[in-house]
PDB file of C-alpha atoms in Angstrom:
ATOM      1  CA  MET A   7      15.046  21.990  10.757  1.00 92.00           C
ATOM      2  CA  LYS A   8      15.834  20.183   7.493  1.00 95.00           C
ATOM      3  CA  VAL A   9      14.730  15.505   7.885  1.00 96.00           C
ATOM      4  CA  ALA A  10      15.686  13.127   5.658  1.00 97.00           C
ATOM      5  CA  LEU A  11      13.734  10.304   5.534  1.00 95.00           C
ATOM      6  CA  TYR A  12      15.478   7.139   4.127  1.00 96.00           C
ATOM      7  CA  SER A  13      13.914   3.345   3.518  1.00 95.00           C
ATOM      8  CA  ARG A  14      14.216   0.744   1.120  1.00 92.00           C
ATOM      9  CA  GLN A  15      10.552   0.290   0.491  1.00 93.00           C
ATOM     10  CA  LEU A  16       7.485   0.838   1.114  1.00 92.00           C
ATOM     11  CA  ASN A  17       5.632  -1.541   3.772  1.00 92.00           C
ATOM     12  CA  VAL A  18       1.984  -0.731   2.050  1.00 90.00           C
ATOM     13  CA  ARG A  19       0.834  -1.824   5.539  1.00 93.00           C
ATOM     14  CA  HIS A  20       2.449   1.658   7.053  1.00 92.00           C
ATOM     15  CA  ALA A  21       1.874   3.881   4.458  1.00 90.00           C
ATOM     16  CA  VAL A  22      -1.371   5.726   6.902  1.00 90.00           C
ATOM     17  CA  PHE A  23       1.603   6.512   9.396  1.00 93.00           C
ATOM     18  CA  ILE A  24       4.249   7.801   6.679  1.00 93.00           C
ATOM     19  CA  GLN A  25       1.324   9.625   5.692  1.00 92.00           C
ATOM     20  CA  LYS A  26       0.826  10.909   8.675  1.00 93.00           C
ATOM     21  CA  LEU A  27       4.898  11.807   9.518  1.00 94.00           C
ATOM     22  CA  LEU A  28       5.236  13.959   6.196  1.00 93.00           C
ATOM     23  CA  LEU A  29       1.891  15.827   7.066  1.00 91.00           C
ATOM     24  CA  SER A  30       3.011  16.381  10.989  1.00 94.00           C
ATOM     25  CA  LEU A  31       6.404  17.421   9.282  1.00 94.00           C
ATOM     26  CA  HIS A  32       4.908  19.513   6.197  1.00 92.00           C
ATOM     27  CA  ARG A  33       3.235  21.014   9.038  1.00 92.00           C
ATOM     28  CA  ARG A  34       5.563  22.154  11.177  1.00 95.00           C
ATOM     29  CA  GLY A  35       7.689  23.642   8.564  1.00 94.00           C
ATOM     30  CA  PHE A  36      10.693  21.352   8.704  1.00 94.00           C
ATOM     31  CA  GLU A  37      11.857  20.855   5.118  1.00 94.00           C
ATOM     32  CA  THR A  38      12.299  17.291   4.499  1.00 96.00           C
ATOM     33  CA  LEU A  39      14.056  15.132   2.046  1.00 96.00           C
ATOM     34  CA  VAL A  40      13.033  11.477   1.426  1.00 96.00           C
ATOM     35  CA  HIS A  41      15.547   9.370  -0.582  1.00 96.00           C
ATOM     36  CA  ALA A  42      14.326   8.948  -4.820  1.00 96.00           C
ATOM     37  CA  PRO A  43      12.994   5.486  -4.536  1.00 96.00           C
ATOM     38  CA  TYR A  44      11.272   5.471  -1.473  1.00 95.00           C
ATOM     39  CA  TYR A  45      10.374   8.636  -2.955  1.00 94.00           C
ATOM     40  CA  ASN A  46       8.447   7.415  -6.049  1.00 94.00           C
ATOM     41  CA  GLN A  47       6.780   4.597  -3.785  1.00 94.00           C
ATOM     42  CA  LEU A  48       5.251   7.385  -1.752  1.00 93.00           C
ATOM     43  CA  ARG A  49       4.144   8.768  -4.630  1.00 91.00           C
ATOM     44  CA  GLU A  50       2.172   5.902  -6.077  1.00 92.00           C
ATOM     45  CA  HIS A  51       0.406   5.111  -3.164  1.00 90.00           C
ATOM     46  CA  LEU A  52      -0.121   8.525  -0.487  1.00 89.00           C
ATOM     47  CA  GLU A  53      -0.921  12.139  -1.502  1.00 85.00           C
ATOM     48  CA  VAL A  54       2.672  13.113  -0.889  1.00 86.00           C
ATOM     49  CA  PRO A  55       2.922  17.141   0.136  1.00 84.00           C
ATOM     50  CA  ASP A  56       4.801  19.388  -3.548  1.00 85.00           C
ATOM     51  CA  SER A  57       7.248  20.800  -0.573  1.00 86.00           C
ATOM     52  CA  LEU A  58       9.635  17.305  -0.538  1.00 92.00           C
ATOM     53  CA  SER A  59      12.497  17.486  -2.162  1.00 94.00           C
ATOM     54  CA  ILE A  60      14.238  13.594  -2.748  1.00 95.00           C
ATOM     55  CA  PHE A  61      18.013  12.770  -2.763  1.00 96.00           C
ATOM     56  CA  LYS A  62      19.724  10.024  -4.702  1.00 96.00           C
ATOM     57  CA  SER A  63      22.895   9.060  -2.248  1.00 93.00           C
ATOM     58  CA  HIS A  64      24.420  10.310   0.984  1.00 90.00           C
ATOM     59  CA  LEU A  65      26.679  12.792  -1.225  1.00 92.00           C
ATOM     60  CA  ASP A  66      23.191  14.429  -1.664  1.00 92.00           C
ATOM     61  CA  LEU A  67      23.661  14.875   2.136  1.00 91.00           C
ATOM     62  CA  ASN A  68      26.169  16.557   3.258  1.00 88.00           C
ATOM     63  CA  GLY A  69      25.482  19.346   4.498  1.00 87.00           C
ATOM     64  CA  ARG A  70      21.517  19.771   3.952  1.00 89.00           C
ATOM     65  CA  ALA A  71      20.362  17.663   6.577  1.00 92.00           C
ATOM     66  CA  GLU A  72      19.884  17.543  10.419  1.00 94.00           C
ATOM     67  CA  CYS A  73      18.802  14.818  11.332  1.00 94.00           C
ATOM     68  CA  MET A  74      17.366  11.245   9.413  1.00 95.00           C
ATOM     69  CA  PHE A  75      15.150   8.444   9.607  1.00 94.00           C
ATOM     70  CA  SER A  76      15.690   5.454   8.512  1.00 94.00           C
ATOM     71  CA  LEU A  77      12.132   3.701   8.115  1.00 90.00           C
TER      72      LEU A  77
END
């Protein structure tokens, strides 16, 4: 399954939970796409799996994600 994550800004207080979500999705074999600006914030504060893909706009997601989380 392909999952997209979108958020405008990382709340550092939630970083540990986002880390757990990303690792859980990775371990279960989900392909995870992350909005590019959010991905950059995540990389500053977390260890993110190498398997993450990025998207820059909704146009990049056309047919690529089956589920989207807006955080």
